Every structure is written in C-alpha cells, then in structure tokens.
PDB file of C-alpha atoms and ligand atoms in Angstrom:
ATOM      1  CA  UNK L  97     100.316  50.392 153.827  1.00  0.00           C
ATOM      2  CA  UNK L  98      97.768  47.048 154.410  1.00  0.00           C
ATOM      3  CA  UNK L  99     100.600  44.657 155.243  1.00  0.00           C
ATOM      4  CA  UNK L 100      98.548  42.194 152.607  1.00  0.00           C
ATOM      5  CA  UNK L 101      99.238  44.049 149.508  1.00  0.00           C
ATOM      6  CA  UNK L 102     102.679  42.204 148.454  1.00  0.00           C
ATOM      7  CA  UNK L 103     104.001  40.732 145.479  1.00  0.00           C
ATOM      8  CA  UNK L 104     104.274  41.691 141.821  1.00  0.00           C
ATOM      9  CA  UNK L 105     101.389  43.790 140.284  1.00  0.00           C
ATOM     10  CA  UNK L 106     103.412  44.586 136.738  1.00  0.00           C
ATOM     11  CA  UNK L 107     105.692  43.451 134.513  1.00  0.00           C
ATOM     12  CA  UNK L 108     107.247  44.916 131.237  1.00  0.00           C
ATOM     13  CA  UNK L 109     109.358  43.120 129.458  1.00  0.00           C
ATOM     14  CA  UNK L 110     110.900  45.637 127.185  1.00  0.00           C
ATOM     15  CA  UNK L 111     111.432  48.814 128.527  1.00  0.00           C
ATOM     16  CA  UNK L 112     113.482  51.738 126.469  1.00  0.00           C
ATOM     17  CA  UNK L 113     112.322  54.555 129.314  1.00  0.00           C
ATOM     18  CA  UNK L 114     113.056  53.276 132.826  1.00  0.00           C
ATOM     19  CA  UNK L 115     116.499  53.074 132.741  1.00  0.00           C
ATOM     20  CA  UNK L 116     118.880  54.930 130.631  1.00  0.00           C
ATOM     21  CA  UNK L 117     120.521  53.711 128.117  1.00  0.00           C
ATOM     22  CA  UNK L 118     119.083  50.126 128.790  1.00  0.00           C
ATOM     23  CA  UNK L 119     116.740  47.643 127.511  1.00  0.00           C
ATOM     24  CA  UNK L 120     115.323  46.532 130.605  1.00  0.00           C
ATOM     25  CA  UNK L 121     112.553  44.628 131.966  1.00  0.00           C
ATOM     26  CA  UNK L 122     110.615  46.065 134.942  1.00  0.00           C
ATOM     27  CA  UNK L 123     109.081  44.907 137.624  1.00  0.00           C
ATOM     28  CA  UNK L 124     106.372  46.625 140.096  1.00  0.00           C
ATOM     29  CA  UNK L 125     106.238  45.397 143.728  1.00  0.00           C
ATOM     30  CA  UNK L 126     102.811  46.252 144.366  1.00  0.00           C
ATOM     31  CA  UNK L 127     101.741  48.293 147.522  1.00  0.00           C
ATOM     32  CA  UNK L 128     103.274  51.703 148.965  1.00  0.00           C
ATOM     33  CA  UNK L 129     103.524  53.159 152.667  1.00  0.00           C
ATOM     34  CA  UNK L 130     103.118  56.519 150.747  1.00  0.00           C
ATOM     35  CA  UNK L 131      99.794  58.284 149.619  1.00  0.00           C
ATOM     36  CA  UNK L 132     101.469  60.783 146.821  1.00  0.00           C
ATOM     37  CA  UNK L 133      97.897  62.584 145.637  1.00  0.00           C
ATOM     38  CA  UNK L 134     100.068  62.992 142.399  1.00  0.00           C
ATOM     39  CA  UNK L 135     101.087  59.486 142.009  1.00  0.00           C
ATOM     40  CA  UNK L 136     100.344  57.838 138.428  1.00  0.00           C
ATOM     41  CA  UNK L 137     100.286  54.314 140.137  1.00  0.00           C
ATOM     42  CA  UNK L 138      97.393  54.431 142.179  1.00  0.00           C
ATOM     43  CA  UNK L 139      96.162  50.478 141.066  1.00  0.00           C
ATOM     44  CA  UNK L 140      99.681  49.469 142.046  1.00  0.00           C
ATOM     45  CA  UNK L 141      99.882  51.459 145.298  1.00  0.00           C
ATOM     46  CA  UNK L 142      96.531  50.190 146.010  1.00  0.00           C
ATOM     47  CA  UNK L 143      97.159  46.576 145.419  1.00  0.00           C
ATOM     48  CA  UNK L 144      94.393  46.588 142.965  1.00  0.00           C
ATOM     49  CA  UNK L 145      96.298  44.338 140.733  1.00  0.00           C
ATOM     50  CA  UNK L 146      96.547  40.664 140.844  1.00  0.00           C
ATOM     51  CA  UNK L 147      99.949  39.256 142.020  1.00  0.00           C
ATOM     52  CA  UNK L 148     101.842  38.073 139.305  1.00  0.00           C
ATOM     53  CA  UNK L 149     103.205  34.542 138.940  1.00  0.00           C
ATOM     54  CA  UNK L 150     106.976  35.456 140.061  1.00  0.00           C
ATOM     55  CA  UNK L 151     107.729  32.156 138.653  1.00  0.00           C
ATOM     56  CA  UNK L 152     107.302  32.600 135.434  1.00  0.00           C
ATOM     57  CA  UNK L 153     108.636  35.883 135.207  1.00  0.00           C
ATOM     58  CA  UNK L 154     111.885  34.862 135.928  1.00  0.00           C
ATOM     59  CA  UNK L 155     111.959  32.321 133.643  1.00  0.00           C
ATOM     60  CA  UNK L 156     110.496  34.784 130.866  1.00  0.00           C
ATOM     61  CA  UNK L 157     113.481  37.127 131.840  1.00  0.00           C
ATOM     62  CA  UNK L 158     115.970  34.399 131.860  1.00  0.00           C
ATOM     63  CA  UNK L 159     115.360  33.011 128.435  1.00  0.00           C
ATOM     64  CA  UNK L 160     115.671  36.924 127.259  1.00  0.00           C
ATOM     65  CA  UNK L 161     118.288  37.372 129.382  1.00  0.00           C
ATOM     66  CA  UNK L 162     120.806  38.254 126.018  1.00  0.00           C
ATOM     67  CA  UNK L 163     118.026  40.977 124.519  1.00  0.00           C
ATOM     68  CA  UNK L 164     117.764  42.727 128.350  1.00  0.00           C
ATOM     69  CA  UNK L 165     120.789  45.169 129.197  1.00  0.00           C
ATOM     70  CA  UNK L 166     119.284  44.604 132.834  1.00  0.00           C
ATOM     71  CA  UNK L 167     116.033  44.753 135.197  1.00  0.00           C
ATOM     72  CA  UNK L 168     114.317  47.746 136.707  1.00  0.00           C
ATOM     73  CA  UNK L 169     112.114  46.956 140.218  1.00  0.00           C
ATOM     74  CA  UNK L 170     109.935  49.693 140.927  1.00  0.00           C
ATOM     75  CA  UNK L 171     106.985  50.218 142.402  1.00  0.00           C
ATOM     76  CA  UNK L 172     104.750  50.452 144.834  1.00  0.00           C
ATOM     77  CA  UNK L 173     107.812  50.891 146.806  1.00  0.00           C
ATOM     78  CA  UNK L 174     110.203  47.247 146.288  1.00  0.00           C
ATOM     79  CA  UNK L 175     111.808  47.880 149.917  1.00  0.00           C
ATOM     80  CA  UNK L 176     108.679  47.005 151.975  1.00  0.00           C
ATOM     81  CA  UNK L 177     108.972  43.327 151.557  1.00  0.00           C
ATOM     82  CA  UNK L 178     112.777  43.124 152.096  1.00  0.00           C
ATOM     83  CA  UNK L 179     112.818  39.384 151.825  1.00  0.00           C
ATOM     84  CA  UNK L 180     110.958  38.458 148.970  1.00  0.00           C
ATOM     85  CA  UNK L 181     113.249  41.735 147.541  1.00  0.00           C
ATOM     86  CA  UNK L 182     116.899  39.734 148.262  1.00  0.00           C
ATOM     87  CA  UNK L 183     115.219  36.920 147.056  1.00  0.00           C
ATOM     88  CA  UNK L 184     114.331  38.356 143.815  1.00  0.00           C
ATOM     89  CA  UNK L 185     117.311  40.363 143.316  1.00  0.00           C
ATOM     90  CA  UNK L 186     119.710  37.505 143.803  1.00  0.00           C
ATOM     91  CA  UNK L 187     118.036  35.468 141.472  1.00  0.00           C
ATOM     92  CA  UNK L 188     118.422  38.188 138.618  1.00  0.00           C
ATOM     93  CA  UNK L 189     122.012  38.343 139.804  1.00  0.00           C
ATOM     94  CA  UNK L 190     122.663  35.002 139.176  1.00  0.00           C
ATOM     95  CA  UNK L 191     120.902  35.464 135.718  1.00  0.00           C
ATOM     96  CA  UNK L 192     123.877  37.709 135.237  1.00  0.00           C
ATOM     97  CA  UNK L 193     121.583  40.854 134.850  1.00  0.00           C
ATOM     98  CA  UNK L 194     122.356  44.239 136.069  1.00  0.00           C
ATOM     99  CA  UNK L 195     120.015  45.763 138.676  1.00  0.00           C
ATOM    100  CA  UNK L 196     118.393  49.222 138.790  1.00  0.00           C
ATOM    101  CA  UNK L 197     116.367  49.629 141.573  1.00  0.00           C
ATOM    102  CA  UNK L 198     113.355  52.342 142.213  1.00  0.00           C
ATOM    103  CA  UNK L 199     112.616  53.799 145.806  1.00  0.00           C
ATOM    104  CA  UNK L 200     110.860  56.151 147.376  1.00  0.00           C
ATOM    105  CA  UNK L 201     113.693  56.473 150.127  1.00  0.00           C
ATOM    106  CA  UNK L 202     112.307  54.952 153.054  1.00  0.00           C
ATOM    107  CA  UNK L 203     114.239  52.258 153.950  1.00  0.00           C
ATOM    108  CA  UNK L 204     118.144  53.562 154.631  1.00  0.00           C
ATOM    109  CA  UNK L 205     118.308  49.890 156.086  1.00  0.00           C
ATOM    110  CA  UNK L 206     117.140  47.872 153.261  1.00  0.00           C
ATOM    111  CA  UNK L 207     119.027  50.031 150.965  1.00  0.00           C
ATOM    112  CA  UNK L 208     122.291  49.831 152.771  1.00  0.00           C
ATOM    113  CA  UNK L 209     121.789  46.064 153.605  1.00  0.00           C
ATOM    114  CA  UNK L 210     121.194  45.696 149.363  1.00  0.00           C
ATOM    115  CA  UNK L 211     124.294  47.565 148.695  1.00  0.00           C
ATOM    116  CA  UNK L 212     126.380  45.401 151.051  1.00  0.00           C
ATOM    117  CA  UNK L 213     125.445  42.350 149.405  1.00  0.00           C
ATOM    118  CA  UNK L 214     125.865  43.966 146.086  1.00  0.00           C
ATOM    119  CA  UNK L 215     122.337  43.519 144.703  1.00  0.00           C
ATOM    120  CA  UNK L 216     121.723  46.549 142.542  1.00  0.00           C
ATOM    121  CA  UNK L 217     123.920  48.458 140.428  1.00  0.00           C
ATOM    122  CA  UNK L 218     122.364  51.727 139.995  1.00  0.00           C
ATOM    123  CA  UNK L 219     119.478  53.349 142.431  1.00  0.00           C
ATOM    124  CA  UNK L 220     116.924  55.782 141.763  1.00  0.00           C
ATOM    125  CA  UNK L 221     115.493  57.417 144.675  1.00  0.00           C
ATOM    126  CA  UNK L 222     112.800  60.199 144.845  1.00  0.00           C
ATOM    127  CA  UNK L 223     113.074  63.231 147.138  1.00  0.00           C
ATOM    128  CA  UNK L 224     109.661  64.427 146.225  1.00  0.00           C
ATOM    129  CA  UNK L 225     109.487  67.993 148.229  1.00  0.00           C
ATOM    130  CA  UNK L 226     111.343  70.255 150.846  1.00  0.00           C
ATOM    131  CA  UNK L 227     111.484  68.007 154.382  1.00  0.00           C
ATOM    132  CA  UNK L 228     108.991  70.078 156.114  1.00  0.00           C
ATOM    133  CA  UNK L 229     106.639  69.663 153.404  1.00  0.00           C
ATOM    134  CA  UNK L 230     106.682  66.172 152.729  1.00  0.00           C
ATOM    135  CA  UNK L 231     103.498  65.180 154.609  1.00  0.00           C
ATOM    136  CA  UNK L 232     101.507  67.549 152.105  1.00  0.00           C
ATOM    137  CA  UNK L 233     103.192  65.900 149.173  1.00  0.00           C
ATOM    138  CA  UNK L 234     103.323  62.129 150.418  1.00  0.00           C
ATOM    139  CA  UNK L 235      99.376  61.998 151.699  1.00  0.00           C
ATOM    140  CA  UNK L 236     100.765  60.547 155.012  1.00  0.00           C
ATOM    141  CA  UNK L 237     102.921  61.225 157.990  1.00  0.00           C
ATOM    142  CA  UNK L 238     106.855  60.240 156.731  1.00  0.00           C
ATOM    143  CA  UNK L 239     109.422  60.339 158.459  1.00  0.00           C
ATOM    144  CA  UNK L 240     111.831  62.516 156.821  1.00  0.00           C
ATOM    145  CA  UNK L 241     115.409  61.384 158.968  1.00  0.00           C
ATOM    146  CA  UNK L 242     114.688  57.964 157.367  1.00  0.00           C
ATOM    147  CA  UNK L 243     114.646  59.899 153.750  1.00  0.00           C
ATOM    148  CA  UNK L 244     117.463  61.996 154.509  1.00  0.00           C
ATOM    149  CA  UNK L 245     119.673  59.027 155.791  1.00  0.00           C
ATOM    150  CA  UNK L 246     118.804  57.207 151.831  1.00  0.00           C
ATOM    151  CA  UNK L 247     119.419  60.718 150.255  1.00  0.00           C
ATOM    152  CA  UNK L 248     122.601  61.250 151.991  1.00  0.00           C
ATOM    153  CA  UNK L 249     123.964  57.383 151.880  1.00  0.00           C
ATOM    154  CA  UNK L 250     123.432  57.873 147.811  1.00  0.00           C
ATOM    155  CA  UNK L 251     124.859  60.748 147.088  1.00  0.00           C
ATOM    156  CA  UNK L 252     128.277  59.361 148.529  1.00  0.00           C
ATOM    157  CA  UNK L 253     127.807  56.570 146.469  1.00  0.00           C
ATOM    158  CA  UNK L 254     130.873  55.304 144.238  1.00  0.00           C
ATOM    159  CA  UNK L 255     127.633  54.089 141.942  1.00  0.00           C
ATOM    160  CA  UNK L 256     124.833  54.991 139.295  1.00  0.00           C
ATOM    161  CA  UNK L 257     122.341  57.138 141.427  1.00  0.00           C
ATOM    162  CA  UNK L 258     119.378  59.204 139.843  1.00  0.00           C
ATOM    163  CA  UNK L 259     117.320  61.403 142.134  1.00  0.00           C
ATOM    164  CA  UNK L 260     113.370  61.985 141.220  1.00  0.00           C
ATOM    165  CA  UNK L 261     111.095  65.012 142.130  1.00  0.00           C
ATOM    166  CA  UNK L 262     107.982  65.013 140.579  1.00  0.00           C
ATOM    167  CA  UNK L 263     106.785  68.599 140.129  1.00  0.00           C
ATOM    168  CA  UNK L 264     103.587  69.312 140.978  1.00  0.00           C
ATOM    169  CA  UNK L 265     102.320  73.168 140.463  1.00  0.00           C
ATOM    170  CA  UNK L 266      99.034  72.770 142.757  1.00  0.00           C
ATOM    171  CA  UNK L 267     101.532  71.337 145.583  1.00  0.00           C
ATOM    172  CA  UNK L 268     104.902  73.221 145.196  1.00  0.00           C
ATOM    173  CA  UNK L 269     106.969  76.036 143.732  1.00  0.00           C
ATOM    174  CA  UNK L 270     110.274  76.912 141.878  1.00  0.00           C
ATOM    175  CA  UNK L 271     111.633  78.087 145.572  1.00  0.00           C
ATOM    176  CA  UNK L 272     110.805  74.592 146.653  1.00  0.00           C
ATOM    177  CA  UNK L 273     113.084  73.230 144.021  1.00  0.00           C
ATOM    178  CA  UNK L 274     115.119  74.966 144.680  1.00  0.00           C
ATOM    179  CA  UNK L 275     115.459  73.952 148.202  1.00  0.00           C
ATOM    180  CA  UNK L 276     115.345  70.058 147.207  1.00  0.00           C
ATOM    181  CA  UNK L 277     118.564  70.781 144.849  1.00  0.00           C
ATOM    182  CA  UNK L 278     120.138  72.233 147.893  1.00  0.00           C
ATOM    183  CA  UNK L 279     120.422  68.964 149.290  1.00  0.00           C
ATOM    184  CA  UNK L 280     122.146  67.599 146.358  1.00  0.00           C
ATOM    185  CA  UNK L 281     125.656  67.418 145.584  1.00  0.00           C
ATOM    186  CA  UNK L 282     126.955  68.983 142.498  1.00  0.00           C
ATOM    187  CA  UNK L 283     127.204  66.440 139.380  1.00  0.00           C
ATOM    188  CA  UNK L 284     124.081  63.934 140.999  1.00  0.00           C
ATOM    189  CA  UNK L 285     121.865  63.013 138.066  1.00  0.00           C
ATOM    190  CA  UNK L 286     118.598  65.407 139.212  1.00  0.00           C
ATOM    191  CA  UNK L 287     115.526  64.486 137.298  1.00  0.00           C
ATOM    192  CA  UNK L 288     112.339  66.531 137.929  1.00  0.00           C
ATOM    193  CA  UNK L 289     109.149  64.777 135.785  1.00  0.00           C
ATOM    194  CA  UNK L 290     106.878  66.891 134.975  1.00  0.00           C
ATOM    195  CA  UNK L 291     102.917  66.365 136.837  1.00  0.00           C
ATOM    196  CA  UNK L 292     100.593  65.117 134.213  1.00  0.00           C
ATOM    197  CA  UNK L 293      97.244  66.041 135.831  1.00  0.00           C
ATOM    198  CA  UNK L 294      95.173  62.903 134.151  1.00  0.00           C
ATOM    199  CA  UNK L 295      97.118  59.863 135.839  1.00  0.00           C
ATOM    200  CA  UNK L 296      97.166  61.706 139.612  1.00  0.00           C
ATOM    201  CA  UNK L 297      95.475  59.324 142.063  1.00  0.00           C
ATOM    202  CA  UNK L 298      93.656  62.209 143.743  1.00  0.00           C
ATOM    203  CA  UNK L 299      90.816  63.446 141.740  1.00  0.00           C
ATOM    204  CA  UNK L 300      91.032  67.401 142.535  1.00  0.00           C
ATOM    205  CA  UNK L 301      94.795  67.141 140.872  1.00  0.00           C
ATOM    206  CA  UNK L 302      93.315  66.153 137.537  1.00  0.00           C
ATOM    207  CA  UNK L 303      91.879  69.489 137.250  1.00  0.00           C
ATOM    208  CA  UNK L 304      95.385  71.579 137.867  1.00  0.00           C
ATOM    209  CA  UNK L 305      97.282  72.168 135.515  1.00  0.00           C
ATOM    210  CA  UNK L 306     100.659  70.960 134.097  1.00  0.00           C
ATOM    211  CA  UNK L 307     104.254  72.417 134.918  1.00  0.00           C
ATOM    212  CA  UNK L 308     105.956  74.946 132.247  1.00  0.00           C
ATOM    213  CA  UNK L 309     108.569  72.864 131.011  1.00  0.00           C
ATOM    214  CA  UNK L 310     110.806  75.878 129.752  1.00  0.00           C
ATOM    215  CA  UNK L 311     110.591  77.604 132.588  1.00  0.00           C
ATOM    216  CA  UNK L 312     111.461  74.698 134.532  1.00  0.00           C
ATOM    217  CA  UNK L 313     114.470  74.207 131.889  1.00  0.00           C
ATOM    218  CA  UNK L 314     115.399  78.186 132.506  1.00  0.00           C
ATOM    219  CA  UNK L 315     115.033  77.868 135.983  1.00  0.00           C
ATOM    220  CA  UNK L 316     117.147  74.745 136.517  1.00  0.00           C
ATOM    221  CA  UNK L 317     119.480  73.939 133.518  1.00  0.00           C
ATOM    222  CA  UNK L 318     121.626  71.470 135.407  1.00  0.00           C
ATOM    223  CA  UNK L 319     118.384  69.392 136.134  1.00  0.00           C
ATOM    224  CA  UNK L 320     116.653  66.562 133.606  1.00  0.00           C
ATOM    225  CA  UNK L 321     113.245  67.844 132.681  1.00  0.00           C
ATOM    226  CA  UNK L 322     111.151  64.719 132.011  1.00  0.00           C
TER     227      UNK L 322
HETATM  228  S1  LIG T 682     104.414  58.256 143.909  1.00  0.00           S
HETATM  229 FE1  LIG T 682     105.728  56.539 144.551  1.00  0.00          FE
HETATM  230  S2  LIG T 682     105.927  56.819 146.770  1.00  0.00           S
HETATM  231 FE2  LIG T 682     104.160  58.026 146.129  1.00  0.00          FE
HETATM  232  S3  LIG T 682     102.365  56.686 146.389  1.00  0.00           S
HETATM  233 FE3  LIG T 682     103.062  56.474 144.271  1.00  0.00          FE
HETATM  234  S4  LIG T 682     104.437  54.718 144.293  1.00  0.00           S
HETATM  235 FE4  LIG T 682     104.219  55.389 146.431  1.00  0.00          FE
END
C-alpha cells in the first residue's frame, strides 16, 4: 500500500445491501495493502478518488441519524489507518449508531483493540482462498498467521460476524471451498459472492467467465450465494 492513500474515497448514504437487515450508510477508507486481481474497487484500492470531507459526512449522518439503522466502513481496507479508524468510529458511537465494520483480515490487532473498546457491533471479514493460495488470490505476499489469528478471534465471537469469499472460477475451485469452509465453525454466517468478470481490476479476469450459481447452491447449501 503507498502509505499516502488515506482517508475517505466513498460515501453512501442509504444503503439496503451492505448490511443485513439495515439501512445503513457506508463509508470507504480508501487504499488497500491487498492487490485482489478480482477486486471490484480498484479506484478505491488505488486511491484514485478524492478524499472526502470527513466533516461533513458526519454531520450528514448525524442529522439522518433516525432514518440509518447504523453505518457500514468498508473499503480499501478501514484497519490501515487505525487512528483516524477509532476516531471515526467513536464519533458514530456517540451518534448512537450501530457499527458494522468490513475487513480484509489483516489486522488481528486493530480488530481486537476495536472490540475492546467496543467500537463495532457486527464484523465482516473475508477469507478469500485456501492459506497456501492466498498470494495467487491477493496479488501480493500476505501473511496468512495474521488472517488466521482475525478468522479465528471471530469465529469465537459472542457477536454478529459474516465471513466473505469471493469466488473466482479462473483462480479457484469447489475443492478450494471447500477447504475455506473447513476453517469455519458450524452456524458462522458464510457468504461466497459470486465473480462478476466486468468490475475485476485485472484486465485478463474480465474475459473469464462467471461462477454457476446453482451449482455453487448444490455444492454448498449451508453457504449465502450472493
Ligand atoms: S478485494 Fe478487498 S482486500 Fe482485495 S484489493 Fe479489493 S479492497 Fe483490497
């Protein structure tokens, strides 16, 4: 990640998709320390996008504050500029807003120091591909004891916790899924979104093609197929 590419890149203030069962607003950190070649977010990732006046989206979410069921910070991954993140989050808290927060898993000790503090009430985190493949999925070297410390801090979790894998049929297979649900624990909220070749930040992915979503339902009936 350029350590310059901070701040806010994107702001909805209605959202009916990015958290269930909520109206919330959503925030994008901009930048990521990830290079997904599948990632829809490449302007965001990229810090392409101006930085958004923080200011006034506060203030815009405050004086909605009784229309919003709570606010979603995603990404970019939020957890790379832990400060202006506390910041942020305790301001929303004393909004009286719930807190859903978006990661890419990381962290562990940005995560853990937010749940201490009690600064987000429900997590999503992505576990994107078997460990020993996550450098071919990520774009990048990762680190995957940091991403199994998140994963397995979460799924012990007395809290709302989601976990993401993006299926991608140029990258992966149905055995790799079914190594990443391996690592769940029964009951965990699994969501697998299906690729959509157009948005992918590498340019070679836009010509694969798209997962089979009823074989992916067949295949795994206890996950969400997005
Ligand atoms: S998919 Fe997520 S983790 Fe990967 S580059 Fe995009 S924002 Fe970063």
């Amino acid at each position: 990640m350029r350590p310059d590419i901070k701040g806010i890149g994107g702001y909805i203030p209605s959202s009916f998709i990015d958290w269930e069962g909520h109206v919330s607003a959503v925030l994008f950190f901009r930048g990521c320390n990830f290079r997904c070649p599948f990632c829809h977010n490449g302007p965001m990732v990229m810090g392409q996008l101006p930085d958004l006046n923080e200011e006034l989206i506060v203030e815009h979410i405050r004086s909605r504050k009784d229309f919003l069921d709570g606010v979603v910070i995603s990404g970019g991954e939020p957890t790379l500029d832990p400060n202006r993140l506390k910041v942020l989050l305790s301001r929303f808290k004393d909004i009286g807003l719930p807190i859903k927060l978006d990661t890419n898993g990381s962290n562990p000790m940005v995560i853990e120091e937010l749940l201490s503090r009690r600064l987000v009430d429900a997590i999503a985190m992505d576990v994107k591909a078997p460990w020993g493949k996550y450098d071919l999925l990520c774009g990048c070297t990762v680190d995957t004891n940091l991403l199994q410390r998140s994963l397995s801090l979460l799924l012990h979790l007395d809290l709302e916790v989601e976990i993401r894998t993006a299926f991608v049929p140029a990258l992966m297979n149905y055995d790799d899924l079914s190594i990443i649900q391996s690592y769940l624990v029964e009951n965990v909220r699994w969501v697998i979104q299906c690729f959509r070749p157009g948005n992918a930040m590498d340019e070679t992915l836009k010509r694969t093609k798209e997962p089979e979503r009823e074989v992916l339902r067949e295949k795994f009936p206890s996950a969400i197929i997005r």
